[in-house]
Amino acid sequence: MKTFLLVYVIIILIILPTSLTAQAQANQPQIEALQKQMDALRSQMDQIQQQISALAGAKVQIPAPAPPAGEAVVGKTEETQIGSAKEQKEAERALAQKPGLGKNYGATARYEEFSQDNLAAARMDNAPLDPAYPGYFRLPGTSTFLRIGGYFKTDFIYDLKPAGDTDRFIPATIPVPTVSGVNNSTVSVRPTRLSLDFLLPNDRINTVRFYVEADLFGTNATTPRLRHAYAQVKNILIGQTFSNFMDPDAGPDQLDFQGPNAWVAIRNPQLRYGLKLGKNTGLHFSVEKASSDLSFKTPDFNSLANSNAPDGAVRLRTDYKAGHVQLSAVFRSIGAYLPDGRSQSVFGWGINFAGSQKIGADTLVFQGAYGHGIGRYVNDTSGTASDANEQGFVNPQLKAIPLVATYGAYQHYWRPRLRSSVIYGFVQVQNTDRQVATAFHKSDYTAANLIWNAIGSLNVGAEFLYGWQVQKSGLSGNAPRIMFSMKYNFIQMKPPEMKGK
């Protein structure tokens, strides 16, 4: 009996493995089918996770799912796939981990400005106002990010008296003496602008930025005009953009394209270098295009301006939670050929203190500038030959003309989508004896508006402006203007009630 049981166990141990192997071979097609189904489900889960991450604003690149077992990738080698994924990951990591002042701009980032000049301004380390980089998308097949910006704007302007420039409110162009009983109306799309903002992330030098912007204020009615064209690598900038002497973040929120008479506002070709002094403080140096704005003549002579050297500017800026302050200076060599045939130059200089301050939900912006020979840099005096002139008849030496320019603007929110600003500006130059009687002496600028973010990217507003001009002779002129504007941003920004959240 024992022998029988032993033989039976040996037979079972021999037959069972053979049977299991045969059964496994019979089920192999089903196993492979289930494996493929599992691989497909994993691929779907990875794709869903990618969509969730994109909707949540995640900056982490999720590797593309591996192809199902047994399938080949057509048109891409393994090396190409790995390289592409690596480049994409490095690009997004460099953009997401952007160093600099981007998270510390505070009130500057939340300040609504109708002209959106703050978006074009160059920043330390190319840091954006909003660290979330709204509006940027990656160009397919590259690590370059692009933001298409700008807006379409139409102005409806009505002048109760002739105001000089029909598209921009410039008190220096107001006719003197005042002409009464004549009015004028204008419809203009010239403020419309388009911008292309390229960001090239790089782990070694942070982000490279290329920025180009144009509007329709060319020589003819709607001729394109280049506003900005610059490249910034780390903190070295080359190209045309706002002067280093200017503070574009201190501009008022208004419909008028020109801005206050006293605003230091000019775009210059330049070479600029920025040096970070602290987390929120930067020092910037620039060499900029020079242009002597002067004009004087005798019966036998018309002045011819020249520039012996480029302008130099230095700017110190600090940002804090409730605003920013900026102190800048410019140094110039203003040259001209005098009536006696001599070529003479004079030293020009200027200082500019500007900034912004949050007061609850409201914002105060301000500027005060003073200098000798800086007329070219100020809105109202640019083009009025207020840089320099002959000092007098007895002493025909070239003299840089002293100038003072100051303005302030207060922005108030009535509701999250409804705001107003009141603005006042004052400019005065100290004329020389040799300047003609009709030379610009001083001007005043006032404005008040109501701006409504109607829906999405559509903004509409109304503004009243009043300006005075006084010439060297003492004669003056004044003009009121009423304007309505409609502006549609090409990129829908965050709703006002969500700002700062």
Short mmCIF file of C-alpha atoms in Angstrom, two decimals:
data_model
loop_
_atom_site.label_atom_id
_atom_site.label_comp_id
_atom_site.label_asym_id
_atom_site.label_seq_id
_atom_site.Cartn_x
_atom_site.Cartn_y
_atom_site.Cartn_z
CA MET A 1 0.00 0.00 0.00
CA LYS A 2 2.80 2.40 0.90
CA THR A 3 4.57 1.57 -2.35
CA PHE A 4 1.37 2.36 -4.33
CA LEU A 5 0.97 5.77 -2.68
CA LEU A 6 4.59 6.67 -3.38
CA VAL A 7 4.20 5.80 -7.08
CA TYR A 8 0.98 7.88 -7.26
CA VAL A 9 2.66 10.99 -5.79
CA ILE A 10 5.58 10.70 -8.24
CA ILE A 11 3.18 10.47 -11.20
CA ILE A 12 1.28 13.60 -10.00
CA LEU A 13 4.51 15.61 -9.62
CA ILE A 14 5.54 14.67 -13.16
CA ILE A 15 2.19 15.35 -14.85
CA LEU A 16 1.16 18.60 -12.98
CA PRO A 17 3.98 20.94 -14.21
CA THR A 18 3.48 19.69 -17.75
CA SER A 19 -0.24 20.40 -17.54
CA LEU A 20 0.26 23.90 -16.09
CA THR A 21 2.79 24.77 -18.81
CA ALA A 22 0.39 23.64 -21.50
CA GLN A 23 -2.43 25.70 -19.96
CA ALA A 24 -0.20 28.80 -19.76
CA GLN A 25 0.74 28.42 -23.42
CA ALA A 26 -2.93 28.13 -24.29
CA ASN A 27 -3.74 31.40 -22.42
CA GLN A 28 -0.80 33.40 -23.86
CA PRO A 29 -2.89 35.27 -26.48
CA GLN A 30 -5.31 36.45 -23.79
CA ILE A 31 -2.44 37.58 -21.54
CA GLU A 32 -0.89 39.64 -24.34
CA ALA A 33 -4.26 41.22 -25.15
CA LEU A 34 -4.78 42.21 -21.50
CA GLN A 35 -1.22 43.63 -21.34
CA LYS A 36 -1.89 45.83 -24.37
CA GLN A 37 -5.16 47.00 -22.83
CA MET A 38 -3.34 47.91 -19.60
CA ASP A 39 -0.69 49.88 -21.55
CA ALA A 40 -3.44 51.79 -23.36
CA LEU A 41 -5.14 52.64 -20.07
CA ARG A 42 -1.84 53.89 -18.64
CA SER A 43 -1.35 56.13 -21.70
CA GLN A 44 -4.84 57.59 -21.26
CA MET A 45 -4.19 58.23 -17.57
CA ASP A 46 -0.95 60.07 -18.40
CA GLN A 47 -2.74 62.25 -20.96
CA ILE A 48 -5.52 63.07 -18.49
CA GLN A 49 -2.90 63.96 -15.86
CA GLN A 50 -1.21 66.30 -18.35
CA GLN A 51 -4.52 68.08 -19.02
CA ILE A 52 -5.19 68.43 -15.29
CA SER A 53 -1.70 69.89 -14.76
CA ALA A 54 -2.16 72.35 -17.63
CA LEU A 55 -5.55 73.54 -16.30
CA ALA A 56 -4.07 73.94 -12.83
CA GLY A 57 -1.24 76.09 -14.21
CA ALA A 58 1.43 73.54 -13.34
CA LYS A 59 4.93 74.39 -14.53
CA VAL A 60 6.32 70.83 -14.22
CA GLN A 61 6.69 69.04 -17.52
CA ILE A 62 5.21 65.54 -17.48
CA PRO A 63 7.15 63.14 -19.71
CA ALA A 64 5.23 61.85 -22.72
CA PRO A 65 3.84 58.31 -22.23
CA ALA A 66 5.84 55.43 -23.65
CA PRO A 67 4.29 53.76 -26.70
CA PRO A 68 2.46 50.45 -26.15
CA ALA A 69 4.58 47.29 -26.19
CA GLY A 70 5.41 46.06 -29.62
CA GLU A 71 4.68 49.42 -31.37
CA ALA A 72 7.35 51.58 -33.02
CA VAL A 73 7.46 55.37 -33.19
CA VAL A 74 7.48 56.45 -36.82
CA GLY A 75 9.63 59.44 -37.81
CA LYS A 76 11.37 59.96 -34.43
CA THR A 77 14.39 58.24 -33.04
CA GLU A 78 14.75 57.58 -29.34
CA GLU A 79 17.54 60.17 -29.15
CA THR A 80 15.31 62.87 -30.73
CA GLN A 81 12.46 62.13 -28.35
CA ILE A 82 14.69 62.34 -25.27
CA GLY A 83 16.35 65.56 -26.48
CA SER A 84 13.02 67.26 -27.20
CA ALA A 85 11.58 66.33 -23.79
CA LYS A 86 14.76 67.51 -22.06
CA GLU A 87 14.77 70.87 -23.85
CA GLN A 88 11.09 71.43 -23.06
CA LYS A 89 11.64 70.55 -19.42
CA GLU A 90 14.66 72.86 -19.12
CA ALA A 91 12.80 75.71 -20.85
CA GLU A 92 9.77 75.53 -18.60
CA ARG A 93 11.89 75.11 -15.47
CA ALA A 94 13.98 78.17 -16.37
CA LEU A 95 10.82 80.21 -16.96
CA ALA A 96 9.07 78.95 -13.82
CA GLN A 97 12.06 79.53 -11.55
CA LYS A 98 12.66 83.07 -12.83
CA PRO A 99 14.85 85.02 -10.40
CA GLY A 100 14.77 88.76 -9.84
CA LEU A 101 12.11 91.20 -8.80
CA GLY A 102 9.08 89.58 -10.45
CA LYS A 103 7.43 88.59 -7.16
CA ASN A 104 8.18 91.90 -5.48
CA TYR A 105 6.72 94.51 -7.82
CA GLY A 106 3.70 94.81 -5.55
CA ALA A 107 1.61 97.86 -6.34
CA THR A 108 3.34 98.36 -9.69
CA ALA A 109 2.02 95.03 -10.95
CA ARG A 110 -1.53 95.82 -9.82
CA TYR A 111 -1.62 99.37 -11.18
CA GLU A 112 -4.08 99.67 -14.09
CA GLU A 113 -2.69 101.91 -16.83
CA PHE A 114 -4.77 102.55 -19.95
CA SER A 115 -1.72 102.83 -22.22
CA GLN A 116 -0.10 99.62 -20.84
CA ASP A 117 3.38 101.14 -21.12
CA ASN A 118 4.43 99.17 -18.04
CA LEU A 119 4.21 95.93 -20.05
CA ALA A 120 6.81 97.19 -22.54
CA ALA A 121 9.29 98.39 -19.92
CA ALA A 122 12.50 96.40 -19.47
CA ARG A 123 12.95 94.83 -16.00
CA MET A 124 15.85 93.61 -13.91
CA ASP A 125 16.67 90.02 -14.93
CA ASN A 126 13.78 90.25 -17.44
CA ALA A 127 11.42 89.46 -14.55
CA PRO A 128 7.74 89.98 -15.51
CA LEU A 129 5.26 92.05 -13.54
CA ASP A 130 3.17 88.90 -13.12
CA PRO A 131 5.22 85.75 -12.24
CA ALA A 132 2.47 83.60 -13.78
CA TYR A 133 3.50 84.85 -17.26
CA PRO A 134 -0.09 85.40 -18.51
CA GLY A 135 -0.53 85.26 -22.27
CA TYR A 136 2.75 83.49 -23.11
CA PHE A 137 2.73 80.28 -25.14
CA ARG A 138 5.55 78.03 -26.34
CA LEU A 139 6.26 78.07 -30.06
CA PRO A 140 5.86 74.46 -31.28
CA GLY A 141 9.14 72.63 -31.70
CA THR A 142 11.16 75.28 -29.82
CA SER A 143 11.91 76.40 -26.29
CA THR A 144 10.89 80.01 -27.15
CA PHE A 145 7.84 81.59 -25.54
CA LEU A 146 5.83 84.34 -27.26
CA ARG A 147 3.25 86.83 -26.08
CA ILE A 148 1.25 88.76 -28.70
CA GLY A 149 0.16 91.99 -27.03
CA GLY A 150 -1.26 95.38 -27.77
CA TYR A 151 -4.74 96.70 -28.36
CA PHE A 152 -7.11 98.29 -30.84
CA LYS A 153 -8.10 101.82 -29.74
CA THR A 154 -10.41 104.41 -31.25
CA ASP A 155 -10.55 108.01 -29.96
CA PHE A 156 -13.47 110.36 -30.52
CA ILE A 157 -12.15 113.89 -29.89
CA TYR A 158 -14.00 117.20 -29.76
CA ASP A 159 -12.19 120.52 -29.26
CA LEU A 160 -14.25 123.52 -28.11
CA LYS A 161 -11.33 125.70 -29.25
CA PRO A 162 -8.37 124.92 -31.54
CA ALA A 163 -5.97 122.84 -29.44
CA GLY A 164 -3.07 122.52 -31.86
CA ASP A 165 -2.39 118.80 -32.25
CA THR A 166 -5.66 117.10 -33.18
CA ASP A 167 -4.72 113.56 -32.00
CA ARG A 168 -2.74 114.33 -28.81
CA PHE A 169 -3.29 116.99 -26.17
CA ILE A 170 -0.09 119.07 -26.08
CA PRO A 171 -0.50 122.49 -24.42
CA ALA A 172 2.69 123.74 -26.13
CA THR A 173 0.83 123.54 -29.48
CA ILE A 174 -2.22 125.56 -28.34
CA PRO A 175 -2.54 128.65 -30.60
CA VAL A 176 -1.56 131.99 -29.02
CA PRO A 177 -3.58 134.13 -28.77
CA THR A 178 -6.64 131.95 -28.17
CA VAL A 179 -8.98 131.53 -31.13
CA SER A 180 -12.64 131.61 -30.09
CA GLY A 181 -15.73 130.47 -31.95
CA VAL A 182 -13.93 127.64 -33.79
CA ASN A 183 -14.27 123.98 -32.87
CA ASN A 184 -12.95 120.75 -34.28
CA SER A 185 -13.74 117.02 -34.11
CA THR A 186 -11.52 114.01 -34.83
CA VAL A 187 -11.88 110.25 -34.93
CA SER A 188 -8.53 108.50 -34.64
CA VAL A 189 -7.26 104.92 -34.52
CA ARG A 190 -3.59 105.99 -34.42
CA PRO A 191 -3.04 104.87 -30.77
CA THR A 192 -3.63 101.24 -31.85
CA ARG A 193 -0.52 99.18 -31.21
CA LEU A 194 0.82 95.65 -31.63
CA SER A 195 3.68 94.01 -29.74
CA LEU A 196 5.63 90.76 -29.92
CA ASP A 197 7.37 89.68 -26.73
CA PHE A 198 9.79 86.76 -27.09
CA LEU A 199 11.30 84.95 -24.09
CA LEU A 200 14.11 82.42 -24.54
CA PRO A 201 14.68 80.53 -21.26
CA ASN A 202 18.27 79.60 -20.52
CA ASP A 203 19.57 77.96 -17.36
CA ARG A 204 22.95 79.74 -17.55
CA ILE A 205 21.88 83.34 -18.23
CA ASN A 206 18.28 83.31 -17.03
CA THR A 207 15.92 84.51 -19.78
CA VAL A 208 16.71 86.36 -23.00
CA ARG A 209 14.02 88.82 -24.08
CA PHE A 210 13.30 90.31 -27.51
CA TYR A 211 10.56 92.95 -27.59
CA VAL A 212 9.11 94.73 -30.62
CA GLU A 213 6.20 97.18 -30.60
CA ALA A 214 4.65 99.56 -33.14
CA ASP A 215 1.72 101.96 -33.31
CA LEU A 216 0.12 104.05 -36.09
CA PHE A 217 1.63 107.45 -35.25
CA GLY A 218 3.90 107.51 -38.30
CA THR A 219 4.42 110.45 -40.61
CA ASN A 220 1.04 110.04 -42.32
CA ALA A 221 -2.45 109.45 -40.96
CA THR A 222 -2.07 105.75 -40.10
CA THR A 223 1.53 104.94 -41.00
CA PRO A 224 3.13 102.35 -38.68
CA ARG A 225 5.77 103.72 -36.33
CA LEU A 226 8.33 101.71 -34.39
CA ARG A 227 8.06 102.31 -30.64
CA HIS A 228 10.26 99.60 -29.14
CA ALA A 229 12.82 97.21 -30.57
CA TYR A 230 15.26 95.88 -28.02
CA ALA A 231 16.99 92.75 -26.77
CA GLN A 232 17.99 92.11 -23.15
CA VAL A 233 20.41 89.34 -22.23
CA LYS A 234 20.71 89.00 -18.48
CA ASN A 235 20.90 92.71 -17.57
CA ILE A 236 22.51 94.03 -20.74
CA LEU A 237 20.03 95.80 -23.01
CA ILE A 238 20.57 97.10 -26.52
CA GLY A 239 18.02 98.70 -28.82
CA GLN A 240 15.27 101.32 -28.63
CA THR A 241 13.01 101.61 -25.62
CA PHE A 242 12.11 104.00 -22.79
CA SER A 243 14.98 106.22 -21.74
CA ASN A 244 16.80 105.25 -18.57
CA PHE A 245 15.97 108.79 -17.39
CA MET A 246 12.23 108.02 -17.58
CA ASP A 247 9.87 106.15 -15.24
CA PRO A 248 7.17 104.43 -17.36
CA ASP A 249 5.58 102.95 -14.22
CA ALA A 250 4.73 106.45 -12.94
CA GLY A 251 2.58 107.35 -15.94
CA PRO A 252 -1.04 108.34 -15.20
CA ASP A 253 -4.05 106.21 -16.12
CA GLN A 254 -5.72 108.25 -18.86
CA LEU A 255 -7.20 108.19 -22.36
CA ASP A 256 -5.03 110.91 -23.88
CA PHE A 257 -2.21 109.33 -25.86
CA GLN A 258 0.44 111.95 -25.07
CA GLY A 259 0.21 112.09 -21.29
CA PRO A 260 0.91 115.05 -18.98
CA ASN A 261 2.90 118.04 -20.21
CA ALA A 262 5.55 117.50 -17.51
CA TRP A 263 6.12 113.77 -18.01
CA VAL A 264 9.71 112.81 -18.82
CA ALA A 265 8.69 110.53 -21.68
CA ILE A 266 10.98 109.54 -24.53
CA ARG A 267 12.11 106.35 -26.27
CA ASN A 268 15.79 106.32 -27.18
CA PRO A 269 18.20 103.93 -28.92
CA GLN A 270 20.59 102.93 -26.13
CA LEU A 271 22.98 100.51 -24.50
CA ARG A 272 22.04 99.79 -20.87
CA TYR A 273 23.44 97.74 -18.03
CA GLY A 274 21.63 96.87 -14.79
CA LEU A 275 23.17 95.95 -11.47
CA LYS A 276 21.10 94.38 -8.68
CA LEU A 277 21.88 96.00 -5.31
CA GLY A 278 19.33 94.07 -3.29
CA LYS A 279 16.23 91.92 -3.59
CA ASN A 280 14.10 94.87 -4.68
CA THR A 281 16.69 97.51 -5.65
CA GLY A 282 18.50 98.00 -8.93
CA LEU A 283 21.02 100.44 -10.41
CA HIS A 284 21.01 101.02 -14.17
CA PHE A 285 23.50 102.81 -16.44
CA SER A 286 22.89 103.74 -20.08
CA VAL A 287 24.46 105.44 -23.07
CA GLU A 288 21.74 106.89 -25.28
CA LYS A 289 21.27 108.63 -28.60
CA ALA A 290 21.89 112.38 -28.36
CA SER A 291 19.91 115.04 -30.21
CA SER A 292 20.28 118.75 -29.48
CA ASP A 293 16.88 120.46 -29.58
CA LEU A 294 17.64 124.12 -30.29
CA SER A 295 16.92 126.80 -32.87
CA PHE A 296 18.08 130.39 -33.22
CA LYS A 297 18.84 132.60 -36.16
CA THR A 298 20.04 135.98 -37.37
CA PRO A 299 19.17 137.66 -40.67
CA ASP A 300 22.05 135.80 -42.29
CA PHE A 301 22.18 132.61 -40.21
CA ASN A 302 20.08 129.64 -39.14
CA SER A 303 21.42 127.49 -36.30
CA LEU A 304 22.54 123.95 -36.98
CA ALA A 305 22.48 121.59 -34.01
CA ASN A 306 25.12 118.96 -33.43
CA SER A 307 25.88 116.34 -30.78
CA ASN A 308 29.44 115.87 -29.62
CA ALA A 309 28.78 112.82 -27.45
CA PRO A 310 25.93 110.45 -26.54
CA ASP A 311 23.73 111.18 -23.56
CA GLY A 312 24.45 109.28 -20.36
CA ALA A 313 21.83 108.31 -17.77
CA VAL A 314 21.87 106.55 -14.42
CA ARG A 315 18.82 105.29 -12.51
CA LEU A 316 18.33 103.95 -8.99
CA ARG A 317 15.02 102.19 -8.32
CA THR A 318 13.53 100.33 -5.39
CA ASP A 319 10.22 98.45 -5.21
CA TYR A 320 8.15 97.66 -2.14
CA LYS A 321 4.75 96.18 -1.44
CA ALA A 322 2.84 99.47 -1.66
CA GLY A 323 4.68 101.04 -4.60
CA HIS A 324 8.07 102.13 -5.88
CA VAL A 325 10.40 105.14 -6.05
CA GLN A 326 13.00 106.01 -8.64
CA LEU A 327 15.76 108.60 -8.81
CA SER A 328 17.46 109.16 -12.15
CA ALA A 329 19.91 111.59 -13.70
CA VAL A 330 20.96 112.47 -17.25
CA PHE A 331 24.13 114.16 -18.51
CA ARG A 332 24.38 115.73 -21.96
CA SER A 333 26.61 117.63 -24.35
CA ILE A 334 24.44 120.07 -26.33
CA GLY A 335 26.15 121.52 -29.37
CA ALA A 336 25.47 124.06 -32.12
CA TYR A 337 27.11 126.23 -34.73
CA LEU A 338 26.92 129.90 -33.72
CA PRO A 339 26.32 132.89 -36.03
CA ASP A 340 30.03 133.82 -35.93
CA GLY A 341 30.94 130.42 -37.37
CA ARG A 342 32.13 128.83 -34.14
CA SER A 343 31.06 125.36 -33.04
CA GLN A 344 30.24 125.38 -29.35
CA SER A 345 28.85 122.88 -26.88
CA VAL A 346 27.45 123.26 -23.39
CA PHE A 347 27.00 120.79 -20.56
CA GLY A 348 23.42 119.77 -19.79
CA TRP A 349 22.13 117.79 -16.84
CA GLY A 350 18.90 116.82 -15.12
CA ILE A 351 17.47 114.87 -12.19
CA ASN A 352 14.12 113.12 -12.03
CA PHE A 353 12.35 111.76 -8.95
CA ALA A 354 9.24 109.68 -9.64
CA GLY A 355 7.23 106.83 -8.20
CA SER A 356 3.89 105.36 -7.19
CA GLN A 357 2.12 104.76 -3.90
CA LYS A 358 -0.90 102.58 -3.12
CA ILE A 359 -3.48 104.17 -0.82
CA GLY A 360 -5.97 101.42 -0.12
CA ALA A 361 -7.35 100.43 -3.52
CA ASP A 362 -6.27 103.78 -5.01
CA THR A 363 -2.91 104.76 -6.48
CA LEU A 364 -0.93 107.99 -6.49
CA VAL A 365 1.73 108.50 -9.17
CA PHE A 366 4.07 111.48 -9.28
CA GLN A 367 7.16 113.01 -10.83
CA GLY A 368 9.40 116.02 -10.25
CA ALA A 369 12.21 116.88 -12.67
CA TYR A 370 14.69 119.74 -12.85
CA GLY A 371 17.72 120.42 -14.99
CA HIS A 372 19.55 122.52 -17.55
CA GLY A 373 19.19 121.48 -21.17
CA ILE A 374 16.68 118.61 -20.74
CA GLY A 375 13.82 120.07 -22.80
CA ARG A 376 14.09 117.22 -25.29
CA TYR A 377 13.14 114.70 -22.61
CA VAL A 378 9.91 116.38 -21.46
CA ASN A 379 6.56 115.94 -23.24
CA ASP A 380 5.61 119.59 -23.72
CA THR A 381 9.05 121.04 -24.44
CA SER A 382 10.27 118.34 -26.83
CA GLY A 383 10.52 119.97 -30.25
CA THR A 384 10.25 123.55 -28.92
CA ALA A 385 14.02 124.28 -29.08
CA SER A 386 14.18 124.45 -25.27
CA ASP A 387 17.52 122.64 -24.79
CA ALA A 388 19.81 125.63 -25.29
CA ASN A 389 20.14 129.05 -26.89
CA GLU A 390 22.46 132.02 -27.03
CA GLN A 391 22.62 133.65 -23.62
CA GLY A 392 22.27 137.28 -24.73
CA PHE A 393 23.16 139.94 -27.24
CA VAL A 394 26.22 141.11 -25.32
CA ASN A 395 27.33 137.57 -24.47
CA PRO A 396 26.48 135.31 -27.44
CA GLN A 397 27.60 132.15 -25.66
CA LEU A 398 25.54 128.98 -25.79
CA LYS A 399 23.53 128.38 -22.60
CA ALA A 400 21.62 125.31 -21.44
CA ILE A 401 18.08 126.43 -20.61
CA PRO A 402 16.87 125.69 -17.03
CA LEU A 403 13.61 123.73 -16.83
CA VAL A 404 11.28 122.43 -14.12
CA ALA A 405 8.59 119.81 -14.79
CA THR A 406 6.26 118.20 -12.25
CA TYR A 407 2.96 116.36 -12.24
CA GLY A 408 0.78 114.18 -10.05
CA ALA A 409 -2.16 111.86 -10.71
CA TYR A 410 -4.56 110.13 -8.36
CA GLN A 411 -6.45 107.02 -9.45
CA HIS A 412 -9.61 106.05 -7.57
CA TYR A 413 -11.71 102.89 -7.91
CA TRP A 414 -15.44 103.44 -7.59
CA ARG A 415 -16.05 99.75 -8.24
CA PRO A 416 -13.72 96.91 -9.28
CA ARG A 417 -14.43 97.65 -12.96
CA LEU A 418 -14.98 101.41 -12.72
CA ARG A 419 -12.19 103.88 -11.99
CA SER A 420 -11.25 107.56 -12.38
CA SER A 421 -8.08 109.64 -12.39
CA VAL A 422 -7.42 113.32 -11.87
CA ILE A 423 -4.16 114.76 -13.24
CA TYR A 424 -2.27 118.04 -13.02
CA GLY A 425 1.04 118.97 -14.62
CA PHE A 426 3.23 122.09 -14.75
CA VAL A 427 6.25 122.93 -16.93
CA GLN A 428 8.33 126.11 -17.04
CA VAL A 429 11.59 127.12 -18.70
CA GLN A 430 13.81 130.10 -17.94
CA ASN A 431 14.10 131.79 -21.33
CA THR A 432 17.28 133.48 -22.49
CA ASP A 433 17.35 137.04 -23.81
CA ARG A 434 18.08 135.84 -27.34
CA GLN A 435 15.01 133.60 -27.57
CA VAL A 436 12.20 135.01 -29.71
CA ALA A 437 9.04 136.45 -28.12
CA THR A 438 6.96 133.48 -29.27
CA ALA A 439 9.24 130.95 -27.54
CA PHE A 440 7.61 128.54 -25.10
CA HIS A 441 7.73 129.71 -21.48
CA LYS A 442 5.34 127.58 -19.42
CA SER A 443 2.23 125.40 -19.56
CA ASP A 444 -0.40 123.84 -17.30
CA TYR A 445 -2.21 120.57 -17.89
CA THR A 446 -5.35 119.24 -16.19
CA ALA A 447 -7.40 116.13 -16.90
CA ALA A 448 -10.14 114.04 -15.31
CA ASN A 449 -11.65 110.80 -16.61
CA LEU A 450 -13.96 107.88 -16.01
CA ILE A 451 -12.89 104.44 -17.31
CA TRP A 452 -15.09 101.35 -17.33
CA ASN A 453 -13.99 97.79 -18.01
CA ALA A 454 -17.25 96.92 -19.74
CA ILE A 455 -16.63 93.24 -20.37
CA GLY A 456 -13.57 91.05 -20.85
CA SER A 457 -10.93 93.00 -22.75
CA LEU A 458 -13.22 95.88 -23.73
CA ASN A 459 -12.59 99.20 -21.96
CA VAL A 460 -14.47 102.42 -22.61
CA GLY A 461 -13.95 105.85 -21.11
CA ALA A 462 -14.55 109.58 -21.21
CA GLU A 463 -12.02 112.31 -20.40
CA PHE A 464 -12.00 116.09 -20.09
CA LEU A 465 -8.75 118.00 -20.60
CA TYR A 466 -7.86 121.67 -20.20
CA GLY A 467 -4.51 123.26 -20.96
CA TRP A 468 -2.77 126.64 -20.96
CA GLN A 469 0.34 127.86 -22.73
CA VAL A 470 2.26 131.06 -21.96
CA GLN A 471 4.91 132.37 -24.34
CA LYS A 472 8.02 134.39 -23.48
CA SER A 473 6.17 137.58 -24.45
CA GLY A 474 3.49 136.90 -21.82
CA LEU A 475 0.77 136.13 -24.35
CA SER A 476 -1.19 132.98 -23.55
CA GLY A 477 -3.69 130.58 -25.01
CA ASN A 478 -5.95 127.91 -23.58
CA ALA A 479 -8.08 125.08 -24.91
CA PRO A 480 -10.55 122.51 -23.52
CA ARG A 481 -10.95 119.03 -25.02
CA ILE A 482 -13.54 116.28 -24.58
CA MET A 483 -12.73 112.77 -25.70
CA PHE A 484 -14.27 109.31 -25.66
CA SER A 485 -12.25 106.15 -26.19
CA MET A 486 -12.89 102.48 -26.79
CA LYS A 487 -10.02 100.03 -26.40
CA TYR A 488 -9.95 96.28 -26.90
CA ASN A 489 -6.91 94.42 -25.59
CA PHE A 490 -5.61 91.61 -27.78
CA ILE A 491 -5.05 89.60 -24.59
CA GLN A 492 -7.82 89.36 -22.00
CA MET A 493 -6.18 90.22 -18.71
CA LYS A 494 -7.18 89.14 -15.21
CA PRO A 495 -10.46 90.81 -14.11
CA PRO A 496 -9.91 93.85 -11.85
CA GLU A 497 -11.58 92.17 -8.87
CA MET A 498 -8.97 89.38 -9.13
CA LYS A 499 -5.93 91.67 -9.23
CA GLY A 500 -3.36 90.79 -6.64
CA LYS A 501 -4.95 87.45 -5.78
#
